[in-house]
PDB file of N, CA and C in Angstrom:
ATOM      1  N   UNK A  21       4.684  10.378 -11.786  1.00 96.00           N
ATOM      2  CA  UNK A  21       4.294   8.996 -11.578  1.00 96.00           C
ATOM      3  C   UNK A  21       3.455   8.921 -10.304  1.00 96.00           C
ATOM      4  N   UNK A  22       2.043   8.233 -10.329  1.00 97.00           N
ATOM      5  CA  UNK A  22       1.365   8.124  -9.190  1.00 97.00           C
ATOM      6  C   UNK A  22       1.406   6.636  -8.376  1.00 97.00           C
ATOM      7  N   UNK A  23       2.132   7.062  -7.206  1.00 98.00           N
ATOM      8  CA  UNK A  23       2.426   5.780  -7.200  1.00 98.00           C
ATOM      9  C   UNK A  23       1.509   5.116  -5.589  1.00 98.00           C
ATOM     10  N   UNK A  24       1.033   4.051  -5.461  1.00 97.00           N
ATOM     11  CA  UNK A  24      -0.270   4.071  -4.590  1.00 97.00           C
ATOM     12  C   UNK A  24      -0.158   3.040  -3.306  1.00 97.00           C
ATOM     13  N   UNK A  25       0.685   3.573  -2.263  1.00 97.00           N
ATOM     14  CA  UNK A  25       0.927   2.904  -0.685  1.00 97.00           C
ATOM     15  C   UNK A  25       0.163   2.210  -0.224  1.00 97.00           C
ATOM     16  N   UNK A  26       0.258   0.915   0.155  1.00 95.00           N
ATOM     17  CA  UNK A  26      -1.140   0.356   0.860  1.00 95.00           C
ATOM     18  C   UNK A  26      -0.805  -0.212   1.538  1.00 95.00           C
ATOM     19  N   UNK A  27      -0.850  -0.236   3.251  1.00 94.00           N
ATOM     20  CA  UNK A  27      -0.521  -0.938   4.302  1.00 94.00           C
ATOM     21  C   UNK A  27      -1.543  -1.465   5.142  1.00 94.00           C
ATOM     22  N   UNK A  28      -2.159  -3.019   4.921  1.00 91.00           N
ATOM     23  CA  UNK A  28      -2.685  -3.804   5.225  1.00 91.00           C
ATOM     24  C   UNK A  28      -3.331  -3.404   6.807  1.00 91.00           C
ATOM     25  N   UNK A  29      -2.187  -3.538   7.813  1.00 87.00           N
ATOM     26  CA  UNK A  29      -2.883  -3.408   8.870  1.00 87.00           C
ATOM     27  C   UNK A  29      -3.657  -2.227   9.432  1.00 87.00           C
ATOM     28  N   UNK A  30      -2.853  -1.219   8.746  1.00 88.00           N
ATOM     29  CA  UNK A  30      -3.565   0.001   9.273  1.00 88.00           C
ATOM     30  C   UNK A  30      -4.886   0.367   8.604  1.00 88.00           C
ATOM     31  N   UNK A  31      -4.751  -0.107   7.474  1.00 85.00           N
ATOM     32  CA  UNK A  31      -6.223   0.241   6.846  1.00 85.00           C
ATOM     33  C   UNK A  31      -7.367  -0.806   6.954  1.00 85.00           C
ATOM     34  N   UNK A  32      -7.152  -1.815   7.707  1.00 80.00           N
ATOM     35  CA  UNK A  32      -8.355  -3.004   7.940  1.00 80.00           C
ATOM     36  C   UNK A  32      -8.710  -2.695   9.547  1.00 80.00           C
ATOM     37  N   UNK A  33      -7.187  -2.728  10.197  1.00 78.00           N
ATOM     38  CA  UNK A  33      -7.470  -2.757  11.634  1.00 78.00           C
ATOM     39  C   UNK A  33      -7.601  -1.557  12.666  1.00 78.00           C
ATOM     40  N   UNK A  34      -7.963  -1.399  13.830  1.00 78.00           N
ATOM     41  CA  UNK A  34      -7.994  -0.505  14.507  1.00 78.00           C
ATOM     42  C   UNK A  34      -6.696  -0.296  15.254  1.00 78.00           C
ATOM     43  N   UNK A  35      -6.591   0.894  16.046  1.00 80.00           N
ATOM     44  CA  UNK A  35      -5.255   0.989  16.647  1.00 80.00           C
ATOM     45  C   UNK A  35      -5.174   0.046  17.585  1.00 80.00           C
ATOM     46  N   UNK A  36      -5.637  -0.825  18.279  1.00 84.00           N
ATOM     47  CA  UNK A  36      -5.636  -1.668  19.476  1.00 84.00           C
ATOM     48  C   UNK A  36      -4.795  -2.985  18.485  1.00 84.00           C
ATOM     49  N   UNK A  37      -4.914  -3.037  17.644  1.00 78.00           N
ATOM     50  CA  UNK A  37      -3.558  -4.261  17.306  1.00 78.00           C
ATOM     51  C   UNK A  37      -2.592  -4.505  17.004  1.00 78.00           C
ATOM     52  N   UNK A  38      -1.919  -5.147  17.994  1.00 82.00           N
ATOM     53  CA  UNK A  38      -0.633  -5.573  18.255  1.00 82.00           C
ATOM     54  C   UNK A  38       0.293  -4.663  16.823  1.00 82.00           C
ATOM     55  N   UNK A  39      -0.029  -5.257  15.857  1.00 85.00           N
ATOM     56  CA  UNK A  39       0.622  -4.827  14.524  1.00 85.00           C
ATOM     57  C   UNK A  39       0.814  -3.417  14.038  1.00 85.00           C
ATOM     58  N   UNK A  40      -0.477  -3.074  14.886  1.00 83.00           N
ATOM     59  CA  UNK A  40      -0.759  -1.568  14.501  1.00 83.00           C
ATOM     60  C   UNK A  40       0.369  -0.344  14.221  1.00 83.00           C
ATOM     61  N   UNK A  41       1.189  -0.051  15.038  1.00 87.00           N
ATOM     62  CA  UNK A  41       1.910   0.506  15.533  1.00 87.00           C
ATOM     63  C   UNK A  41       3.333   0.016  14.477  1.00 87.00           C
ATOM     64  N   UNK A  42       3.885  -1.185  14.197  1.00 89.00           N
ATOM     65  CA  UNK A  42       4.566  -1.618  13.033  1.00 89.00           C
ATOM     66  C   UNK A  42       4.482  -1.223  11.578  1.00 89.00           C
ATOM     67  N   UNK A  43       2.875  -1.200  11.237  1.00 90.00           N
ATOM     68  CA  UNK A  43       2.846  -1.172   9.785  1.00 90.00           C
ATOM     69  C   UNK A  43       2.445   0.440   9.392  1.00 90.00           C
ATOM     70  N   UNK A  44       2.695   1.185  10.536  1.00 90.00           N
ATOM     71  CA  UNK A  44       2.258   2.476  10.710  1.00 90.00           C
ATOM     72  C   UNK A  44       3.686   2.954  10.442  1.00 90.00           C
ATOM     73  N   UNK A  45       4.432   2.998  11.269  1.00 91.00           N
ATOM     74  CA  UNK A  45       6.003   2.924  10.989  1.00 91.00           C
ATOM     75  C   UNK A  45       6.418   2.451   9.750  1.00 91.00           C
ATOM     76  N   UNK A  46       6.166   1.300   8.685  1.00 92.00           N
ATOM     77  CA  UNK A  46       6.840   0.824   8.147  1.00 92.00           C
ATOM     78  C   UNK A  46       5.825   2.127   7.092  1.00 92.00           C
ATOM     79  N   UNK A  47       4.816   1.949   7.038  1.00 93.00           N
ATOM     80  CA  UNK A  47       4.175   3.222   5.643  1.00 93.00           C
ATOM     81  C   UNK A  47       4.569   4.384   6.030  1.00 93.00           C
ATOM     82  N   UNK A  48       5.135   4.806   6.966  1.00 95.00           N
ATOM     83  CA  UNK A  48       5.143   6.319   6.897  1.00 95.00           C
ATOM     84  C   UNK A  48       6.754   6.752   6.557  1.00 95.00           C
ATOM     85  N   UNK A  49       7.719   5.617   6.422  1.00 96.00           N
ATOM     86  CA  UNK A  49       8.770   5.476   6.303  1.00 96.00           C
ATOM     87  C   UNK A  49       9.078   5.196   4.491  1.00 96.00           C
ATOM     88  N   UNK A  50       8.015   4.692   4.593  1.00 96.00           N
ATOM     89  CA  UNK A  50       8.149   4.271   2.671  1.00 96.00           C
ATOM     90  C   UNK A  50       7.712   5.796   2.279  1.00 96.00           C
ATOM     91  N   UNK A  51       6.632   6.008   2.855  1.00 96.00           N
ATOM     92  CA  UNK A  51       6.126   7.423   2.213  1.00 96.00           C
ATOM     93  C   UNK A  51       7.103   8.589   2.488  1.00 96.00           C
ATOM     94  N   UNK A  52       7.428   8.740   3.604  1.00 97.00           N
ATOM     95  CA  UNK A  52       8.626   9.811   3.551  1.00 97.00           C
ATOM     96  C   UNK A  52       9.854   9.849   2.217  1.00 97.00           C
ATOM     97  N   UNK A  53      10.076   8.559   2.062  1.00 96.00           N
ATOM     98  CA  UNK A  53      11.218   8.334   1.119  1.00 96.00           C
ATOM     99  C   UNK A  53      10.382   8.667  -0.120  1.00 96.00           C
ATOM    100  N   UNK A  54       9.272   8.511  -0.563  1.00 97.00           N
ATOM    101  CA  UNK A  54       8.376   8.318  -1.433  1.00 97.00           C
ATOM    102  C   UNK A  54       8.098  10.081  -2.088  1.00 97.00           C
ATOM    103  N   UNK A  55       7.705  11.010  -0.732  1.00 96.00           N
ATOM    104  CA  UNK A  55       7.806  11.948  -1.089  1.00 96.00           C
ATOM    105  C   UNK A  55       8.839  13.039  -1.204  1.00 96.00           C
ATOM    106  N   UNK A  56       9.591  12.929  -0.794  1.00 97.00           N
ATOM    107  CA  UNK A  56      11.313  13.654  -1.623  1.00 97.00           C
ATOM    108  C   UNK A  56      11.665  12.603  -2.934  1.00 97.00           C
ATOM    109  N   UNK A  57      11.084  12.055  -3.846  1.00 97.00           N
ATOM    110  CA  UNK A  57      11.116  11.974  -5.095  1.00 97.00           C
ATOM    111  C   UNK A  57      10.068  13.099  -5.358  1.00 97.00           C
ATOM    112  N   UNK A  58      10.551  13.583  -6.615  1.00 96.00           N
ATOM    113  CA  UNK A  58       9.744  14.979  -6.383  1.00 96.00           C
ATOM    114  C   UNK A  58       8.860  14.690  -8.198  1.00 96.00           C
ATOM    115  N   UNK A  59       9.355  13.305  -8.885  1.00 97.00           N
ATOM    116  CA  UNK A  59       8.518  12.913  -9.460  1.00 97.00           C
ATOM    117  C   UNK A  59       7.632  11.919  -9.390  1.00 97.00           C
ATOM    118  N   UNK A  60       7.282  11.984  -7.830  1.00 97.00           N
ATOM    119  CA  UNK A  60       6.326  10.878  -7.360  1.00 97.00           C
ATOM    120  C   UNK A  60       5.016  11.288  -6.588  1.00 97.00           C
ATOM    121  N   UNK A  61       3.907  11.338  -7.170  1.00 97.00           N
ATOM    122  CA  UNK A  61       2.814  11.693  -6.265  1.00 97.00           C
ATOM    123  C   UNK A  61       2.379  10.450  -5.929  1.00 97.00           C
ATOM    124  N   UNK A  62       2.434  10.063  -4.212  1.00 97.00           N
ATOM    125  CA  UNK A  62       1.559   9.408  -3.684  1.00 97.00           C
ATOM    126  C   UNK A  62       0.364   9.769  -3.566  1.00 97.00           C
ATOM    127  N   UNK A  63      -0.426   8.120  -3.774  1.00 95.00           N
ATOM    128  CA  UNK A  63      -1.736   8.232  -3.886  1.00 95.00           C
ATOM    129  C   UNK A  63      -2.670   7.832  -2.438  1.00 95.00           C
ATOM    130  N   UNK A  64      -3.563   8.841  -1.869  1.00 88.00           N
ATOM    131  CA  UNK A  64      -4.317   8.437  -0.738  1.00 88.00           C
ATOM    132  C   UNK A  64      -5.671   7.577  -0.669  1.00 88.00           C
ATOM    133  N   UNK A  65      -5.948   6.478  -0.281  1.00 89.00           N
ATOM    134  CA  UNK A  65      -7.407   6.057  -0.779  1.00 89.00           C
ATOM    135  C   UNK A  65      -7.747   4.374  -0.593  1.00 89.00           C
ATOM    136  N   UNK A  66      -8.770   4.126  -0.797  1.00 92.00           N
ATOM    137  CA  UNK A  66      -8.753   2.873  -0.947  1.00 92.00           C
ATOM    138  C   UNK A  66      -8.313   2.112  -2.366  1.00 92.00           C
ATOM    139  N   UNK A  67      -7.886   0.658  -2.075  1.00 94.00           N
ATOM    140  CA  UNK A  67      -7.260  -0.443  -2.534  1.00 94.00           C
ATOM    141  C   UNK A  67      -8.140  -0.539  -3.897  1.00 94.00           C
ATOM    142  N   UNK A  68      -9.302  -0.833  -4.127  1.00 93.00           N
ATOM    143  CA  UNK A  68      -9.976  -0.924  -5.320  1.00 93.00           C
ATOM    144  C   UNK A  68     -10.101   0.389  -6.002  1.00 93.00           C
ATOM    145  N   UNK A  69      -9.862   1.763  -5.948  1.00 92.00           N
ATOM    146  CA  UNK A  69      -9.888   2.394  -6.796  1.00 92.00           C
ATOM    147  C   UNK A  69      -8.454   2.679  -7.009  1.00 92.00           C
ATOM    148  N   UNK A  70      -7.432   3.264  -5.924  1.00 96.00           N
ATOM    149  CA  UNK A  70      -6.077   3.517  -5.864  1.00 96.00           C
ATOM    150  C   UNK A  70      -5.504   2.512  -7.005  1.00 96.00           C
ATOM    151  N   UNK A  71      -5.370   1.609  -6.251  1.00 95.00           N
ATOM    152  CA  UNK A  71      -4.705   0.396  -7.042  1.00 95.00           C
ATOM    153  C   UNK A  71      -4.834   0.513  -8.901  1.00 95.00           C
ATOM    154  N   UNK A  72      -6.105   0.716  -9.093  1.00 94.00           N
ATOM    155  CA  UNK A  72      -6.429   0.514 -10.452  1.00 94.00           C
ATOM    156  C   UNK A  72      -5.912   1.749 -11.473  1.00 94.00           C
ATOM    157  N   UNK A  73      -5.663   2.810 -10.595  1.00 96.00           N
ATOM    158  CA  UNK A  73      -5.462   4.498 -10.877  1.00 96.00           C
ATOM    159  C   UNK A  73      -4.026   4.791 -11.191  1.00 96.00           C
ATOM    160  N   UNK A  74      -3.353   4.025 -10.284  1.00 97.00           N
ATOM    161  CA  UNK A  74      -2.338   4.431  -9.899  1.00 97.00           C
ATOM    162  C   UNK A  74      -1.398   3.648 -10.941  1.00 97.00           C
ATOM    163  N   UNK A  75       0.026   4.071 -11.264  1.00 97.00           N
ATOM    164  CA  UNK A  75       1.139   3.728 -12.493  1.00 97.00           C
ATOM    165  C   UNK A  75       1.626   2.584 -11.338  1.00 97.00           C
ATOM    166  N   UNK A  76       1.798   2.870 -10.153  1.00 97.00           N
ATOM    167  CA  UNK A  76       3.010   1.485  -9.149  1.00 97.00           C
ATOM    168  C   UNK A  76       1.873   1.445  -7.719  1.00 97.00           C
ATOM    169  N   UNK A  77       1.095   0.302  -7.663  1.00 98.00           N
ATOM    170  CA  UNK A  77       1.007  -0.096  -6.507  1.00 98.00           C
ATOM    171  C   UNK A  77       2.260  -0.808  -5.543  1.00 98.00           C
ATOM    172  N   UNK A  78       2.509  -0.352  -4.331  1.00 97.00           N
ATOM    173  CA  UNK A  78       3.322  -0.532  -3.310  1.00 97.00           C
ATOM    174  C   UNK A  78       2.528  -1.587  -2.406  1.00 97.00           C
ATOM    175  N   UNK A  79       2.195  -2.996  -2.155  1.00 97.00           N
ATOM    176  CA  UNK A  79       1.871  -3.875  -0.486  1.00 97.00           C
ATOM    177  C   UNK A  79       2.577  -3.822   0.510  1.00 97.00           C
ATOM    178  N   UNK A  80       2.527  -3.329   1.454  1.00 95.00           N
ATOM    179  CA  UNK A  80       2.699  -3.892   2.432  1.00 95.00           C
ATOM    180  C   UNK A  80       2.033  -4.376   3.704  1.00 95.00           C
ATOM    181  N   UNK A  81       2.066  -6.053   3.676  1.00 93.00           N
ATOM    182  CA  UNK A  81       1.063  -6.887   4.482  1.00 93.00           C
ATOM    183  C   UNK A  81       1.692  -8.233   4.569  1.00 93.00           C
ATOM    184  N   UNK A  82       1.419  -8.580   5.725  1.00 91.00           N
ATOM    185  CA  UNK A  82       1.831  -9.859   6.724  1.00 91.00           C
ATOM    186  C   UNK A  82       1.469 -10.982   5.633  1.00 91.00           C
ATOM    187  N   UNK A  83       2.702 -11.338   5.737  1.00 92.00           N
ATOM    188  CA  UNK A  83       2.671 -12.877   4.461  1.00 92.00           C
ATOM    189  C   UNK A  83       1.975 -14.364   5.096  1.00 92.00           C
ATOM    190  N   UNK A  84       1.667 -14.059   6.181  1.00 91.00           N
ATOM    191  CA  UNK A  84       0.948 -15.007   6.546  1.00 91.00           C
ATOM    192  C   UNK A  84      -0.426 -15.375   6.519  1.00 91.00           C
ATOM    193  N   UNK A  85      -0.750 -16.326   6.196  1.00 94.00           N
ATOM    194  CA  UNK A  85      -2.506 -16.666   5.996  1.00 94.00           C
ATOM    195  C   UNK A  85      -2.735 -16.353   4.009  1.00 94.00           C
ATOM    196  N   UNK A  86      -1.423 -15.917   3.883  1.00 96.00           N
ATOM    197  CA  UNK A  86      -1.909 -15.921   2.198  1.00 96.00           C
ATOM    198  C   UNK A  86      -2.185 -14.094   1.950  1.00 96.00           C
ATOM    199  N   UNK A  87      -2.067 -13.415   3.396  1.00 95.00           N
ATOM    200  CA  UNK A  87      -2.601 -12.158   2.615  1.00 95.00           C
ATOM    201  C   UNK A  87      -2.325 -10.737   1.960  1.00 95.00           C
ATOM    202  N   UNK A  88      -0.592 -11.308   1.647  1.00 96.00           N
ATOM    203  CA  UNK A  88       0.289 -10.099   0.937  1.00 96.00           C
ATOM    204  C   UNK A  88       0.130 -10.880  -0.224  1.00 96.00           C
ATOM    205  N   UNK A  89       0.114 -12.451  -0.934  1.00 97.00           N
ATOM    206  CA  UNK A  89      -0.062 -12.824  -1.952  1.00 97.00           C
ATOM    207  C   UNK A  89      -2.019 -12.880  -2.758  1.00 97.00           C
ATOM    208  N   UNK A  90      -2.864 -12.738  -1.915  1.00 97.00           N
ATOM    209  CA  UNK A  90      -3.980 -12.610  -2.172  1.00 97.00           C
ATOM    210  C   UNK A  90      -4.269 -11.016  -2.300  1.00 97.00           C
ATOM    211  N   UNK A  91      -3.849  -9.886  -1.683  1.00 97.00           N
ATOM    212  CA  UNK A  91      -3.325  -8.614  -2.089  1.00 97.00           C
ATOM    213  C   UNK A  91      -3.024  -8.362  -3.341  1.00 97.00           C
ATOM    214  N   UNK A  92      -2.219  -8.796  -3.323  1.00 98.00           N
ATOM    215  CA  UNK A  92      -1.096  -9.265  -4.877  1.00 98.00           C
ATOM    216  C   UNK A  92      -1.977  -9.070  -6.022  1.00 98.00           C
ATOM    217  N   UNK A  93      -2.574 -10.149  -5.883  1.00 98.00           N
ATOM    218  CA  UNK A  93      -3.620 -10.836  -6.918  1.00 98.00           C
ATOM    219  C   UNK A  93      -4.620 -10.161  -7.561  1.00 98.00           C
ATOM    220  N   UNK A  94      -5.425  -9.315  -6.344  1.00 97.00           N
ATOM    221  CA  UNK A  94      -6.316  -8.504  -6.343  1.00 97.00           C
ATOM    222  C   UNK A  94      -6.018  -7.016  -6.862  1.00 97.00           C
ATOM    223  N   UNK A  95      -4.459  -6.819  -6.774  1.00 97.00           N
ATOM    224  CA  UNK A  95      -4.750  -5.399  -7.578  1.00 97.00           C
ATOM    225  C   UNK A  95      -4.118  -6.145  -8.862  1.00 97.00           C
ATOM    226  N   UNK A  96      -3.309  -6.927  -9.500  1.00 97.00           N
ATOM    227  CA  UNK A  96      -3.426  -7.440 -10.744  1.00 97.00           C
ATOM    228  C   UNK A  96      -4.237  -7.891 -10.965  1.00 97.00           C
ATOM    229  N   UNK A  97      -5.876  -8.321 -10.690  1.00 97.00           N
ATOM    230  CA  UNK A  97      -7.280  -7.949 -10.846  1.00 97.00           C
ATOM    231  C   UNK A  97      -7.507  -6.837 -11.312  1.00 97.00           C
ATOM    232  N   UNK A  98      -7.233  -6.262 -10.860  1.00 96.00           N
ATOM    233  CA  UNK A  98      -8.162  -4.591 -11.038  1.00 96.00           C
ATOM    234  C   UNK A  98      -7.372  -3.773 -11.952  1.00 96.00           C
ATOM    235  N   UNK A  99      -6.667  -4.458 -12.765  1.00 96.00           N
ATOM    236  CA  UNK A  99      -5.538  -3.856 -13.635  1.00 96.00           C
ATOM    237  C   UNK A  99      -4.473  -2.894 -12.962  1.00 96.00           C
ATOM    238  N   UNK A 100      -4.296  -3.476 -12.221  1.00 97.00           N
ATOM    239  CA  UNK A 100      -2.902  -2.240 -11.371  1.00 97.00           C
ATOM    240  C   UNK A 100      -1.220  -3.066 -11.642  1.00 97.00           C
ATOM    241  N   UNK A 101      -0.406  -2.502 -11.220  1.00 97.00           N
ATOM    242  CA  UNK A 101       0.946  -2.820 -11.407  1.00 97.00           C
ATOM    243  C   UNK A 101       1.731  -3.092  -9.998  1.00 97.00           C
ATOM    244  N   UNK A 102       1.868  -3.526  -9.673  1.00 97.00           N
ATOM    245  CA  UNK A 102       3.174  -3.817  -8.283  1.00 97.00           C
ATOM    246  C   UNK A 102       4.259  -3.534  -8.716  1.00 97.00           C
ATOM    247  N   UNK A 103       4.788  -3.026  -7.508  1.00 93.00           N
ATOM    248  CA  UNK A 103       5.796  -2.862  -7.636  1.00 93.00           C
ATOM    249  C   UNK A 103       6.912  -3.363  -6.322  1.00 93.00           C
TER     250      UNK A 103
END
């Protein structure tokens, strides 16, 4: 199962924000758990191809301003699955 991590802040923002350092921690923590399933290949990449490729898109992004639910949206756009 390919399943496809996507953490908002780290992949928009640079290391200088505040958040940075949080959502870095919180993906590398999903992915650790992610990879000792040993029927799970995580997927590396951007959001518009990953997403669409991949059997389980994973969000994680700040629910504020709309942009873990506009996330959302956009890979059930692109024919992907959440999970």
């Amino acid at each position: 199962m390919r399943v496809f991590l996507y953490e908002h802040i780290t992949a928009t923002c640079d290391a200088s924000d505040p958040l940075h350092v949080e959502g870095a921690a919180m993906r590398d923590c999903l992915r650790a758990d992610l990879d000792a399933i040993a029927e799970v290949q995580v997927m590396d990449g951007d959001l518009d191809s990953c997403a669409a490729e991949a059997d389980w898109t994973i969000l994680i992004a700040p629910e504020t301003g709309g942009i873990l639910a506009n996330l959302a949206d956009r890979v059930i756009a692109l024919g992907g699955r959440l999970l």
